[in-house]
PDB file of C-alpha atoms in Angstrom:
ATOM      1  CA  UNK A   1      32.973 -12.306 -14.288  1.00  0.00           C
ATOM      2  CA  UNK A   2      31.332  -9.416 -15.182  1.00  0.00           C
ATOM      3  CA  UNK A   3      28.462 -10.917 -16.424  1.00  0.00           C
ATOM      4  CA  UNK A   4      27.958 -12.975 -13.229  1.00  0.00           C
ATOM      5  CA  UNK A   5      28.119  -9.732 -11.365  1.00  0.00           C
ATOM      6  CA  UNK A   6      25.250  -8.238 -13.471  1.00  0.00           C
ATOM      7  CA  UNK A   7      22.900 -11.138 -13.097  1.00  0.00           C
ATOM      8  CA  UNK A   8      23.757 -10.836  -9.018  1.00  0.00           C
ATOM      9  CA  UNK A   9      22.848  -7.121  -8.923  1.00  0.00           C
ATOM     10  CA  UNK A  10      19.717  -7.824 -11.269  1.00  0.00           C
ATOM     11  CA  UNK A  11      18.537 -10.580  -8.883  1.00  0.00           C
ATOM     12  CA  UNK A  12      18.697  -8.543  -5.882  1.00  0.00           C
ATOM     13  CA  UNK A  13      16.907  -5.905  -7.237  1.00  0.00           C
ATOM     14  CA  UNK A  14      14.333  -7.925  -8.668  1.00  0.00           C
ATOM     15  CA  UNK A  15      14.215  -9.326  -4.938  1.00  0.00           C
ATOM     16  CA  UNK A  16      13.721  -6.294  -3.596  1.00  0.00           C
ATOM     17  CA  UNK A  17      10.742  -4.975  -6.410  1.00  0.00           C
ATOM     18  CA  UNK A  18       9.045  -8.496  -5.866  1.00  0.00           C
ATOM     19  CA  UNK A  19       9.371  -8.656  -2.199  1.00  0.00           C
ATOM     20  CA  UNK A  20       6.904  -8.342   0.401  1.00  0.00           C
ATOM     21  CA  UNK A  21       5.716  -5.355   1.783  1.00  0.00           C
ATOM     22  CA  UNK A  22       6.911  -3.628   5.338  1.00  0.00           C
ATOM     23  CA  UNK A  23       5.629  -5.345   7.847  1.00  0.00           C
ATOM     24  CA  UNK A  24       2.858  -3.472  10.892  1.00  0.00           C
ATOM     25  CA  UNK A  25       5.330  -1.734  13.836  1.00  0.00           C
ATOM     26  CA  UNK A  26       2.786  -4.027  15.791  1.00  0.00           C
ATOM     27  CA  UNK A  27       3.661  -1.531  19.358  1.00  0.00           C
ATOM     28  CA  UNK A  28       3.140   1.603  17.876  1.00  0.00           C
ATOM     29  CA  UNK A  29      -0.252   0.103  16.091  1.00  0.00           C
ATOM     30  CA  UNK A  30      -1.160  -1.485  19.003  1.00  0.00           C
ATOM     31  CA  UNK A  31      -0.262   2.093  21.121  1.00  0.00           C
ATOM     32  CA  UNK A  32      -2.558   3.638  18.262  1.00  0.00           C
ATOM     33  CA  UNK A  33      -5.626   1.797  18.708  1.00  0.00           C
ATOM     34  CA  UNK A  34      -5.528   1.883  22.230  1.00  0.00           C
ATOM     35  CA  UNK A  35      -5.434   6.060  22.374  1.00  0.00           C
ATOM     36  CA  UNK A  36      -8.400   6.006  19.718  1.00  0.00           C
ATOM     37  CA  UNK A  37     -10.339   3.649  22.468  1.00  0.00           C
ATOM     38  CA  UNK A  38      -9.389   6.326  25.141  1.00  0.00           C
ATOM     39  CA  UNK A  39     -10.168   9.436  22.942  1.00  0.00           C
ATOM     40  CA  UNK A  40     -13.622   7.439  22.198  1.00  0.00           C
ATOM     41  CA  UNK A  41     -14.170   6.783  26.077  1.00  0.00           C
ATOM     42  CA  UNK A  42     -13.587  10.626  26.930  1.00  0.00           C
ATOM     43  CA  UNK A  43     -15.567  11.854  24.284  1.00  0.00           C
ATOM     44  CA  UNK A  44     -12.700  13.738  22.642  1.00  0.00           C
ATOM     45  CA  UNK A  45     -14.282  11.792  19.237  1.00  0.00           C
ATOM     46  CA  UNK A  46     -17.523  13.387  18.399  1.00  0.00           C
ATOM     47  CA  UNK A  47     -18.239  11.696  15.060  1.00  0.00           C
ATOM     48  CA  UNK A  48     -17.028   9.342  12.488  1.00  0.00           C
ATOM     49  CA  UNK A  49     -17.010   9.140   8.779  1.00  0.00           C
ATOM     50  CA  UNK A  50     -16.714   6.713   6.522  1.00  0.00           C
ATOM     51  CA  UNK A  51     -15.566   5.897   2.802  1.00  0.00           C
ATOM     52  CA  UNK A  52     -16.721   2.658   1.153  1.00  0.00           C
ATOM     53  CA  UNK A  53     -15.425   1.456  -2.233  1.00  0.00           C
ATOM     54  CA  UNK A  54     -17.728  -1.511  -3.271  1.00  0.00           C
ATOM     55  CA  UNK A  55     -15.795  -5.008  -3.231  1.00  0.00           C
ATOM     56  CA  UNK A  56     -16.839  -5.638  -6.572  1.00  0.00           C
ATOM     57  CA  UNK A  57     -14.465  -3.073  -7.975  1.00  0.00           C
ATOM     58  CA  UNK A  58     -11.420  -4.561  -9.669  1.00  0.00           C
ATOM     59  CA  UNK A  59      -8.097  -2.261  -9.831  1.00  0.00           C
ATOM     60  CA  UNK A  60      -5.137  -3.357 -11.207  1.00  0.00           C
ATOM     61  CA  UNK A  61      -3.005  -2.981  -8.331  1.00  0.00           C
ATOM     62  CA  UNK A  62      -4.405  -2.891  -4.480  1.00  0.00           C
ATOM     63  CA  UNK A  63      -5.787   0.462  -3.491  1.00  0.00           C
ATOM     64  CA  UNK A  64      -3.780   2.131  -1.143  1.00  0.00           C
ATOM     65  CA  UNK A  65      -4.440   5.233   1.334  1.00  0.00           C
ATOM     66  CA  UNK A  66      -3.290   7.764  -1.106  1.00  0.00           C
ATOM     67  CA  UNK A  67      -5.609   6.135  -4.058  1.00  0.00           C
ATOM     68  CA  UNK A  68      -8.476   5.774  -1.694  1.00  0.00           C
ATOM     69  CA  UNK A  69     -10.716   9.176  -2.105  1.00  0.00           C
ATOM     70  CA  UNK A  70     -10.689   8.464  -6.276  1.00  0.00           C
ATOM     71  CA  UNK A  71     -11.914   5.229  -5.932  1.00  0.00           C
ATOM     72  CA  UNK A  72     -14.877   5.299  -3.272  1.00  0.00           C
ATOM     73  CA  UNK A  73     -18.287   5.090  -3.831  1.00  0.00           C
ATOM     74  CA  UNK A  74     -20.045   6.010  -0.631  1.00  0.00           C
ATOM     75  CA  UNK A  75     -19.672   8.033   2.125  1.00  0.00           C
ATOM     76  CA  UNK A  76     -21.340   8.142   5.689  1.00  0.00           C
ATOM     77  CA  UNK A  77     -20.924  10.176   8.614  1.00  0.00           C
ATOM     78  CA  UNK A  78     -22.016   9.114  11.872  1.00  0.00           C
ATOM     79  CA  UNK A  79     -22.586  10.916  15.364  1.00  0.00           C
ATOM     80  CA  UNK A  80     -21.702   9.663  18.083  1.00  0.00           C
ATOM     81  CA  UNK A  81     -24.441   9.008  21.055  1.00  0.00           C
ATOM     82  CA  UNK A  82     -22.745   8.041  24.162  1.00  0.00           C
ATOM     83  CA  UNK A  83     -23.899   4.437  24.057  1.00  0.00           C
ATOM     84  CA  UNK A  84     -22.700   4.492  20.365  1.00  0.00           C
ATOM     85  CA  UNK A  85     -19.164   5.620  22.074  1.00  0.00           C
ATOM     86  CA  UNK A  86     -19.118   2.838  24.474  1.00  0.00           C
ATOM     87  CA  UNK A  87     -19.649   0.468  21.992  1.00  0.00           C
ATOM     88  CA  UNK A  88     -17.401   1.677  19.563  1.00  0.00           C
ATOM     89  CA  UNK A  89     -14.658   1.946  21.956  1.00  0.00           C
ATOM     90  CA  UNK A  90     -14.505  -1.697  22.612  1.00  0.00           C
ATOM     91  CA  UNK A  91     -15.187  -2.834  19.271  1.00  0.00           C
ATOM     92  CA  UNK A  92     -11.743  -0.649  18.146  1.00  0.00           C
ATOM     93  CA  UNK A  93      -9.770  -2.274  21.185  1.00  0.00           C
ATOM     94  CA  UNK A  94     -10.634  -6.128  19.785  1.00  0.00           C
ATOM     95  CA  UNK A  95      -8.427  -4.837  16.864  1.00  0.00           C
ATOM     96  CA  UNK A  96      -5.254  -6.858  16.718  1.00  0.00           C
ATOM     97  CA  UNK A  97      -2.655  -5.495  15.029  1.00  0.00           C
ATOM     98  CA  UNK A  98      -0.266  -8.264  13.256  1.00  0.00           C
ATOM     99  CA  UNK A  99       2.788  -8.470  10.892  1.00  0.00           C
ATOM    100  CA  UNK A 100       1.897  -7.899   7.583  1.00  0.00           C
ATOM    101  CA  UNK A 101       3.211  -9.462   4.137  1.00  0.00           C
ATOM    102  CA  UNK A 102       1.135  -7.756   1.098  1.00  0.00           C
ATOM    103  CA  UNK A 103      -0.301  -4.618   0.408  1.00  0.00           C
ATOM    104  CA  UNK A 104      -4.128  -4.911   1.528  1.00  0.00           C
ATOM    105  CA  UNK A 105      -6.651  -3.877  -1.421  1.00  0.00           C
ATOM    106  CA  UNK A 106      -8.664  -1.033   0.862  1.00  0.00           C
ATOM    107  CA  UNK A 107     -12.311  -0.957   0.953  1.00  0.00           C
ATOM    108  CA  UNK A 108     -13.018   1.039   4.164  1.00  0.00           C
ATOM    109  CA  UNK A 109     -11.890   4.439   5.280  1.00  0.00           C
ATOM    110  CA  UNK A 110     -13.027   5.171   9.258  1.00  0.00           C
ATOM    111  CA  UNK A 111     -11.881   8.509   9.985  1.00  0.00           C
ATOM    112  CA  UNK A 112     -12.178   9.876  13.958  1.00  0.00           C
ATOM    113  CA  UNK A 113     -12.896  13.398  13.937  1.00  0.00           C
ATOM    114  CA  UNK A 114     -12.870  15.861  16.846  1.00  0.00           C
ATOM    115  CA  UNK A 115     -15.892  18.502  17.546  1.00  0.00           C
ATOM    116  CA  UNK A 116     -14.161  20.858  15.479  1.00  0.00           C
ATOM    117  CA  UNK A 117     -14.158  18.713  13.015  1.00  0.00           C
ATOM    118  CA  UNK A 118     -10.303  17.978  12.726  1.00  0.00           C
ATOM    119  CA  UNK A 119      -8.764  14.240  11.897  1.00  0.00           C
ATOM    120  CA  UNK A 120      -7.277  12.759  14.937  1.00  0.00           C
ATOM    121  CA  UNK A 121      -6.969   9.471  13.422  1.00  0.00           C
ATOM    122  CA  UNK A 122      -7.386   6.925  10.883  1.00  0.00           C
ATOM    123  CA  UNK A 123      -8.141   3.167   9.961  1.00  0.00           C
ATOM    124  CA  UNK A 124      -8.238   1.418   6.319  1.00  0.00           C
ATOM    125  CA  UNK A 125      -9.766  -1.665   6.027  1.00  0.00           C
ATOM    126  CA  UNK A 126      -9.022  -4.406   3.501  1.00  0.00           C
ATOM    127  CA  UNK A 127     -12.391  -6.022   1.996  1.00  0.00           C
ATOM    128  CA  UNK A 128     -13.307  -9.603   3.598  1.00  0.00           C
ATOM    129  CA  UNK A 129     -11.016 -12.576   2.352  1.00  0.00           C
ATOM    130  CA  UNK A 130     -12.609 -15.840   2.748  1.00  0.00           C
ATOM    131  CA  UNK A 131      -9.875 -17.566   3.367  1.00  0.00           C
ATOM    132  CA  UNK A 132      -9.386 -16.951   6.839  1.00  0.00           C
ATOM    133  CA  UNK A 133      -7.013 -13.939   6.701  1.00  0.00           C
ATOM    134  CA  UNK A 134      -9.615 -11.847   8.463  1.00  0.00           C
ATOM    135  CA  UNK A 135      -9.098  -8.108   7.209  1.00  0.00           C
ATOM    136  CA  UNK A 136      -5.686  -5.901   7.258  1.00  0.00           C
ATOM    137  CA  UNK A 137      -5.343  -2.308   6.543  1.00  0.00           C
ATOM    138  CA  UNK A 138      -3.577   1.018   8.150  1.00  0.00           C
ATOM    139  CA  UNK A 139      -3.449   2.177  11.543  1.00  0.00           C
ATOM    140  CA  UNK A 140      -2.449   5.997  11.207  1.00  0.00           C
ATOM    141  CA  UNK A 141       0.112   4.946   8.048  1.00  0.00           C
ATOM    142  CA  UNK A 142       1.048   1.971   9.790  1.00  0.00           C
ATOM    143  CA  UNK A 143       0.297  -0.989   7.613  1.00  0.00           C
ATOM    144  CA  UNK A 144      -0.950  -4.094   9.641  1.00  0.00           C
ATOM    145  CA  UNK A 145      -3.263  -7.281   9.583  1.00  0.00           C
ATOM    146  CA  UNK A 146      -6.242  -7.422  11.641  1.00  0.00           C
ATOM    147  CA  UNK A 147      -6.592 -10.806  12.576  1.00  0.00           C
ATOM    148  CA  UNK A 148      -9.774 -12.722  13.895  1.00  0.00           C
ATOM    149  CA  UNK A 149     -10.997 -15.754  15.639  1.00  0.00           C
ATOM    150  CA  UNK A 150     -13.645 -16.105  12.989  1.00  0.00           C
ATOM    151  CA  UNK A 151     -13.335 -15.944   9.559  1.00  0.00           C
ATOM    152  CA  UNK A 152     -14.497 -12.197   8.107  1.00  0.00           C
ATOM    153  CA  UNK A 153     -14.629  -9.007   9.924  1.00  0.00           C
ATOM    154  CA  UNK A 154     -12.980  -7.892  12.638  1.00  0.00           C
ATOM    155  CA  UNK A 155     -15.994  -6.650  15.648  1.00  0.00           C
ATOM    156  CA  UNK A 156     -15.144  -2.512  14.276  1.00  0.00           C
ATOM    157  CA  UNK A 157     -16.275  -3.957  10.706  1.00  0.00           C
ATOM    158  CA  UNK A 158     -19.664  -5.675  11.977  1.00  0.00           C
ATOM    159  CA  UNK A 159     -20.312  -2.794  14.695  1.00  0.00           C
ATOM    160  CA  UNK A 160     -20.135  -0.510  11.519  1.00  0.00           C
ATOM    161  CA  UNK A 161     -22.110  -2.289   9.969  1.00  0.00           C
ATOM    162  CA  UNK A 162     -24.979  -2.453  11.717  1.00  0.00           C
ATOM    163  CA  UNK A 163     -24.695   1.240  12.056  1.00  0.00           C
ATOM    164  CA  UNK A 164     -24.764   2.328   9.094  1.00  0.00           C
TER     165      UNK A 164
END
């Protein structure tokens, strides 16, 4: 009996190693992404800056928020005009926070700062999957999916894009 017991406890741990990752608090996301839109809107964000690792670098596990600044490649900054804000505002309100069931590999680091210069929030971004699954990523800590009606980036990805 003993035995049985041990292979129980060993499966449920194994369960719990293999098993998926916590899934996006979708209303506190959501509640996230909508202050960043207002902060944008009343101007409370003055700039932006961004962290890019290149998708061609393999890890050997999924970078997470913590790994992020030893891994990327490129950084930007970007001020923000007030047609720049507008903009930007909507293209961070298309963001659609969903459940989540792996940890994302992050490519993209948007970080709002304040005129002093102080975080008030932040966004990781997966890199673009193909397959549909649009991109996923952390909202403030909170790990979510960002899905899309189109395959690829969600409209924050191309807006930055074209930005910088």
């Amino acid at each position: 009996m003993r035995f049985g017991r041990d292979i129980l406890v060993l499966a449920a741990c194994v369960s719990v190693i293999a098993g998926p990752a916590l899934g996006c608090d979708v209303g506190p996301a959501t509640a996230t992404i909508n202050a960043i839109s207002q902060k944008i809107l009343a101007r409370q964000v003055k700039r932006i800056d961004l962290l890019k690792i290149s998708d061609r670098l393999l890890a050997s596990i999924p970078i997470s928020p913590e790994h992020f600044a030893s891994y990327s490649s490129e950084r930007s900054t970007l001020t923000l005009t007030e047609r720049d804000a507008a903009e930007l505002a909507a293209a961070v309100k298309t963001l659609a926070p969903a459940q989540l069931a792996y940890q994302p590999d992050l490519r993209w680091q948007l970080v709002f700062l304040d005129e002093s210069g102080d975080k008030l929030h932040a966004i990781f971004f997966s890199k673009r999957y193909v397959q549909g699954r649009g991109r996923s990523g952390y909202v403030d800590g909170n790990m979510c999916s960002f899905s899309t009606a189109t395959i690829g980036s969600p409209a924050l990805v191309k807006w930055l894009q074209k930005r910088l």
